[in-house]
XYZ file of N, CA and C in Angstrom:
402
model
N 25.547 -23.922 -0.653
C 24.744 -22.162 -0.725
C 25.077 -21.655 -0.241
N 25.078 -20.859 -0.329
C 25.383 -18.892 -0.238
C 24.230 -18.743 0.567
N 24.056 -18.670 2.060
C 22.990 -17.109 2.471
C 23.583 -16.319 2.305
N 24.557 -15.983 1.135
C 24.522 -14.047 0.996
C 24.597 -14.035 -0.396
N 23.484 -13.572 -0.524
C 22.746 -13.098 -1.680
C 23.164 -12.127 -2.323
N 24.032 -11.720 -3.780
C 24.667 -10.605 -3.820
C 23.860 -10.091 -5.616
N 23.741 -8.809 -5.646
C 23.511 -8.243 -7.091
C 22.173 -8.487 -6.349
N 22.080 -8.549 -8.365
C 20.599 -8.406 -9.085
C 19.309 -8.497 -7.930
N 19.511 -11.036 -8.225
C 18.808 -12.014 -7.392
C 18.698 -11.313 -6.087
N 19.562 -10.430 -5.310
C 19.265 -10.416 -3.490
C 18.383 -9.559 -4.013
N 18.134 -7.652 -5.189
C 18.169 -7.509 -4.782
C 15.785 -7.331 -5.130
N 15.918 -8.279 -6.349
C 14.511 -9.052 -6.240
C 13.959 -9.439 -4.923
N 14.904 -11.084 -4.857
C 14.376 -11.242 -3.452
C 14.099 -9.992 -2.461
N 14.743 -9.170 -2.282
C 14.218 -8.146 -1.125
C 12.859 -7.194 -1.108
N 12.646 -7.186 -2.694
C 11.729 -6.621 -3.260
C 10.514 -7.972 -3.487
N 10.669 -8.704 -3.412
C 10.116 -9.631 -2.769
C 8.710 -9.949 -1.285
N 10.110 -9.849 -0.867
C 9.799 -9.725 0.651
C 9.666 -9.221 1.067
N 10.144 -7.835 0.755
C 9.170 -6.318 1.353
C 7.879 -5.893 0.467
N 7.809 -6.411 -0.567
C 6.684 -6.546 -1.161
C 5.075 -7.535 -0.931
N 5.650 -7.853 0.003
C 4.470 -9.275 0.246
C 4.747 -8.666 2.159
N 5.223 -8.247 3.408
C 5.293 -7.573 4.220
C 4.246 -6.194 3.590
N 4.478 -5.795 2.919
C 3.115 -4.736 2.734
C 1.996 -5.183 2.562
N 1.865 -6.058 2.188
C 0.443 -6.226 1.610
C 0.327 -7.410 3.505
N 0.127 -7.242 4.124
C 0.183 -8.147 5.139
C -0.201 -6.992 6.300
N 1.702 -6.006 5.989
C 0.591 -4.849 7.116
C -0.148 -3.933 6.791
N -0.359 -3.639 5.629
C -1.674 -2.667 5.087
C -3.015 -3.406 4.472
N -2.325 -4.356 5.109
C -4.091 -5.783 5.171
C -4.933 -5.892 3.212
N -3.151 -5.629 3.168
C -4.035 -5.289 1.283
C -4.370 -7.730 0.370
N -4.781 -7.426 1.647
C -4.999 -9.139 0.486
C -6.111 -9.262 0.148
N -7.171 -8.320 -0.074
C -8.519 -8.321 -1.228
C -9.628 -8.892 -0.264
N -10.584 -9.380 -0.990
C -11.496 -9.880 -0.725
C -11.473 -11.106 -1.140
N -10.808 -11.238 -2.309
C -11.276 -12.330 -3.007
C -9.181 -12.535 -3.546
N -8.382 -12.500 -2.380
C -6.981 -12.579 -2.819
C -6.362 -12.005 -4.215
N -6.784 -10.915 -4.547
C -6.293 -10.487 -5.643
C -6.430 -9.134 -5.847
N -5.445 -8.812 -5.596
C -4.144 -8.047 -4.767
C -2.600 -8.086 -5.929
N -2.173 -6.524 -7.047
C -1.493 -6.975 -7.639
C -0.365 -5.466 -7.192
N 0.287 -6.068 -6.883
C 1.482 -4.417 -5.412
C 1.885 -4.450 -6.721
N 2.826 -2.856 -7.244
C 3.634 -2.770 -8.386
C 4.581 -2.119 -7.284
N 6.315 -2.182 -7.023
C 6.907 -1.708 -5.954
C 7.855 -1.563 -6.868
N 8.055 -0.144 -6.754
C 9.745 0.464 -7.750
C 10.888 1.207 -6.845
N 11.962 0.652 -6.894
C 12.709 0.827 -5.852
C 13.846 1.915 -6.591
N 13.607 3.314 -7.039
C 15.183 4.144 -7.982
C 16.725 3.667 -7.100
N 15.939 3.342 -5.594
C 18.117 3.032 -5.752
C 18.799 1.988 -5.585
N 17.952 0.649 -5.612
C 18.285 0.642 -6.087
C 17.584 -0.599 -7.319
N 17.100 0.976 -8.495
C 16.953 0.069 -9.709
C 16.315 -1.448 -9.597
N 14.091 -1.779 -9.363
C 14.333 -2.583 -9.360
C 12.606 -2.007 -9.601
N 12.695 -3.506 -10.885
C 11.243 -3.743 -10.028
C 10.248 -4.352 -9.866
N 9.598 -4.742 -8.770
C 8.930 -5.503 -9.039
C 6.876 -5.287 -9.141
N 6.468 -6.797 -9.597
C 5.093 -6.701 -10.223
C 4.779 -7.706 -8.950
N 3.989 -8.383 -7.861
C 4.266 -9.236 -6.864
C 2.096 -9.675 -7.064
N 2.094 -10.478 -6.864
C 0.367 -11.558 -7.698
C -0.160 -11.864 -6.214
N -0.787 -11.942 -5.739
C -1.483 -12.859 -4.939
C -1.977 -14.337 -6.010
N -2.964 -14.999 -5.733
C -3.610 -15.947 -5.929
C -4.415 -15.701 -7.160
N -5.622 -15.165 -6.519
C -6.300 -15.807 -7.974
C -5.995 -14.220 -8.845
N -5.099 -13.334 -9.155
C -4.823 -12.592 -9.866
C -4.045 -12.742 -10.189
N -3.476 -14.107 -10.290
C -2.691 -14.781 -10.774
C -2.526 -15.422 -11.531
N -4.301 -15.717 -11.265
C -5.228 -16.780 -12.790
C -4.936 -15.822 -13.991
N -5.572 -14.746 -14.267
C -5.660 -13.416 -15.539
C -4.123 -13.175 -15.245
N -3.453 -12.394 -14.526
C -1.929 -11.986 -14.565
C -0.606 -12.781 -14.415
N 0.022 -13.381 -15.456
C 0.389 -14.710 -15.476
C 1.865 -13.952 -15.245
N 2.487 -15.371 -14.355
C 4.503 -14.558 -14.358
C 4.557 -14.389 -15.925
N 3.954 -14.847 -16.979
C 4.579 -15.029 -17.902
C 4.613 -13.234 -18.589
N 2.696 -12.544 -18.571
C 2.168 -11.515 -18.724
C 3.686 -10.527 -18.148
N 3.468 -10.351 -16.843
C 4.303 -9.777 -16.352
C 5.951 -9.402 -16.854
N 6.087 -11.017 -16.699
C 7.655 -10.337 -18.018
C 6.993 -9.224 -18.777
N 6.688 -9.883 -19.544
C 6.391 -9.306 -21.634
C 6.383 -7.540 -20.746
N 5.108 -7.551 -19.878
C 4.775 -6.023 -19.846
C 6.412 -5.171 -18.807
N 7.223 -6.432 -18.635
C 8.305 -5.688 -18.233
C 9.349 -5.198 -18.701
N 9.600 -6.289 -19.261
C 10.146 -6.274 -20.486
C 10.035 -5.122 -20.740
N 8.380 -4.690 -22.229
C 8.492 -3.903 -23.137
C 8.134 -2.392 -22.161
N 8.843 -2.194 -20.582
C 8.122 -0.835 -20.207
C 9.648 -0.287 -19.905
N 10.027 -1.468 -19.410
C 11.468 -1.025 -18.727
C 12.855 -0.072 -19.098
N 12.060 0.365 -20.496
C 13.014 1.700 -21.569
C 12.691 3.219 -20.458
N 11.464 2.736 -19.557
C 10.929 4.193 -18.714
C 11.703 4.215 -17.815
N 12.545 2.746 -17.264
C 12.940 3.671 -15.895
C 15.035 3.333 -15.964
N 14.870 3.876 -16.801
C 16.132 4.073 -17.136
C 17.482 5.770 -16.757
N 15.421 6.707 -17.180
C 15.591 7.891 -16.538
C 14.180 8.229 -15.511
N 14.748 8.537 -13.599
C 14.235 9.634 -13.267
C 12.461 9.701 -13.774
N 12.750 10.483 -14.804
C 11.921 11.277 -15.201
C 10.604 10.751 -16.624
N 10.940 9.574 -16.582
C 10.041 8.247 -16.985
C 9.750 7.509 -16.795
N 10.231 7.825 -15.122
C 9.105 7.061 -13.768
C 7.689 6.060 -13.938
N 6.808 7.738 -14.035
C 6.154 7.619 -14.086
C 5.585 6.657 -15.073
N 5.693 7.716 -16.260
C 5.187 7.002 -17.260
C 4.773 5.848 -17.203
N 6.360 5.067 -16.717
C 6.220 3.735 -17.092
C 5.593 2.741 -16.128
N 5.071 3.383 -15.356
C 4.374 2.771 -14.152
C 3.644 2.505 -14.394
N 2.592 4.025 -15.523
C 1.306 3.836 -15.872
C 1.430 2.818 -17.539
N 2.971 2.782 -17.483
C 2.181 1.592 -18.763
C 2.557 -0.108 -18.473
N 2.851 -0.549 -17.573
C 3.260 -1.079 -16.940
C 0.836 -0.704 -16.388
N 0.566 -0.653 -15.356
C -1.240 -1.056 -14.964
C -1.870 -1.085 -16.934
N -1.601 0.062 -16.983
C -2.236 -0.158 -18.560
C -2.129 -1.792 -19.127
N -0.964 -1.942 -19.281
C -1.097 -3.348 -19.553
C -1.306 -4.159 -19.103
N -1.131 -4.271 -17.383
C -1.956 -5.602 -16.937
C -3.320 -5.598 -17.025
N -3.883 -3.885 -17.732
C -5.336 -4.223 -17.866
C -6.052 -5.304 -19.126
N -5.075 -4.683 -20.152
C -5.026 -5.433 -20.719
C -6.009 -6.749 -20.604
N -3.930 -7.836 -19.883
C -4.419 -8.970 -19.996
C -5.601 -9.584 -18.937
N -5.761 -8.322 -17.630
C -7.031 -9.198 -16.479
C -8.208 -8.693 -17.009
N -8.318 -7.781 -18.659
C -9.907 -8.200 -19.259
C -10.334 -8.753 -20.264
N -9.084 -9.852 -20.893
C -8.811 -10.456 -21.876
C -9.218 -10.204 -22.420
N -8.633 -8.910 -22.948
C -7.468 -8.420 -23.503
C -6.241 -8.255 -25.134
N -6.638 -8.560 -25.769
C -5.104 -7.805 -26.918
C -4.332 -7.314 -25.992
N -3.518 -7.943 -25.734
C -1.859 -6.774 -25.581
C -1.430 -6.250 -26.448
N -1.240 -4.829 -25.973
C 0.380 -3.945 -27.285
C 1.145 -3.167 -26.539
N 2.164 -3.207 -26.110
C 3.060 -2.038 -25.629
C 2.887 -0.378 -25.405
N 2.319 -0.446 -24.544
C 1.957 0.788 -24.225
C 3.027 2.304 -24.411
N 2.714 2.990 -25.378
C 4.136 4.073 -25.041
C 3.602 5.457 -24.515
N 3.638 6.111 -24.102
C 3.832 7.156 -23.790
C 2.347 8.433 -24.709
N 3.261 8.638 -26.034
C 1.784 9.321 -26.492
C 0.569 8.036 -26.124
N 0.428 7.196 -26.329
C -1.208 6.766 -26.413
C -1.073 6.471 -25.027
N -0.887 6.988 -23.743
C -1.713 7.229 -22.770
C -2.152 8.742 -21.995
N -1.145 9.377 -22.454
C -2.059 10.800 -22.144
C -1.295 11.434 -22.784
N 0.013 11.734 -23.971
C 0.581 11.877 -24.340
C 1.237 13.958 -23.956
N 1.369 13.494 -22.065
C 2.812 14.792 -21.923
C 3.134 13.789 -20.819
N 4.773 14.210 -20.401
C 5.542 14.226 -19.001
C 4.600 14.843 -17.853
N 3.775 15.212 -17.816
C 3.500 16.125 -16.271
C 3.510 15.023 -15.154
N 3.248 13.559 -15.155
C 2.748 12.324 -14.542
C 4.202 11.984 -14.267
N 5.376 12.320 -14.460
C 5.890 11.728 -14.230
C 7.201 12.694 -12.439
N 7.797 11.121 -12.167
C 8.396 11.424 -11.167
C 9.643 12.140 -10.633
N 10.027 13.115 -9.631
C 10.933 13.816 -10.217
C 12.012 13.587 -9.634
N 11.277 12.918 -8.111
C 12.579 12.896 -7.609
C 12.147 11.791 -6.555
N 11.929 10.646 -6.557
C 11.408 9.551 -6.601
C 12.958 8.972 -5.508
N 12.974 7.788 -4.050
C 13.942 6.693 -4.298
C 12.687 6.249 -3.355
N 11.728 6.155 -2.935
C 11.380 4.513 -3.201
C 9.567 4.766 -3.814
N 8.538 3.738 -4.763
C 7.757 4.137 -4.464
C 7.337 3.427 -4.580
N 6.334 3.821 -3.912
C 5.116 2.020 -4.041
C 4.007 2.476 -4.531
N 3.080 1.261 -5.785
C 2.297 1.905 -6.367
C 0.948 0.192 -6.112
N -0.021 0.226 -5.449
C -0.887 -0.531 -5.063
C -1.946 -0.577 -5.480
N -2.467 -1.827 -6.186
C -3.587 -1.604 -7.013
C -4.040 -3.237 -6.879
N -5.450 -2.922 -6.438
C -6.722 -3.754 -5.862
C -7.619 -4.403 -6.186
N -7.512 -4.799 -7.336
C -8.247 -5.273 -8.181
C -9.018 -6.719 -8.487
N -10.537 -6.641 -8.702
C -11.634 -7.733 -8.197
C -11.448 -8.167 -9.055
N -10.623 -9.011 -8.837
C -10.202 -9.948 -10.379
C -12.006 -10.677 -11.269
N -13.186 -11.248 -10.142
C -14.526 -11.105 -10.604
C -14.630 -10.777 -11.124
N -14.507 -8.737 -10.872
C -15.433 -8.591 -12.007
C -15.026 -8.484 -13.335
N -13.806 -8.492 -13.673
C -13.495 -8.075 -14.990
C -13.476 -9.342 -16.148
């Protein structure tokens, strides 16, 4: 077993660790351990979603993979990263509310590109949702 991991696996492991450390440092545990954190790093080309215990009851890993695959194309250009993050949030919201999931397109979200992030080296978006209220 190698202690020096390289490539995409290393980036994902680092994103996982960084996300977890952010939740601890910023006290994002939430009252019911319902935190969902989306981390995006333009430099590393990594989008990572961390879910805490109670959020994971409704937003399962396979749901995260499905939404991530459906929104992956937004992260190929820094001009559409904001649209990708918005589409991910709306996709996650569907699963959390128990609604039928359908991939969101930019037109479905708001019809304009003004929310895109044009100069982004690292963007961390934190969502704390009260799963019990959904």
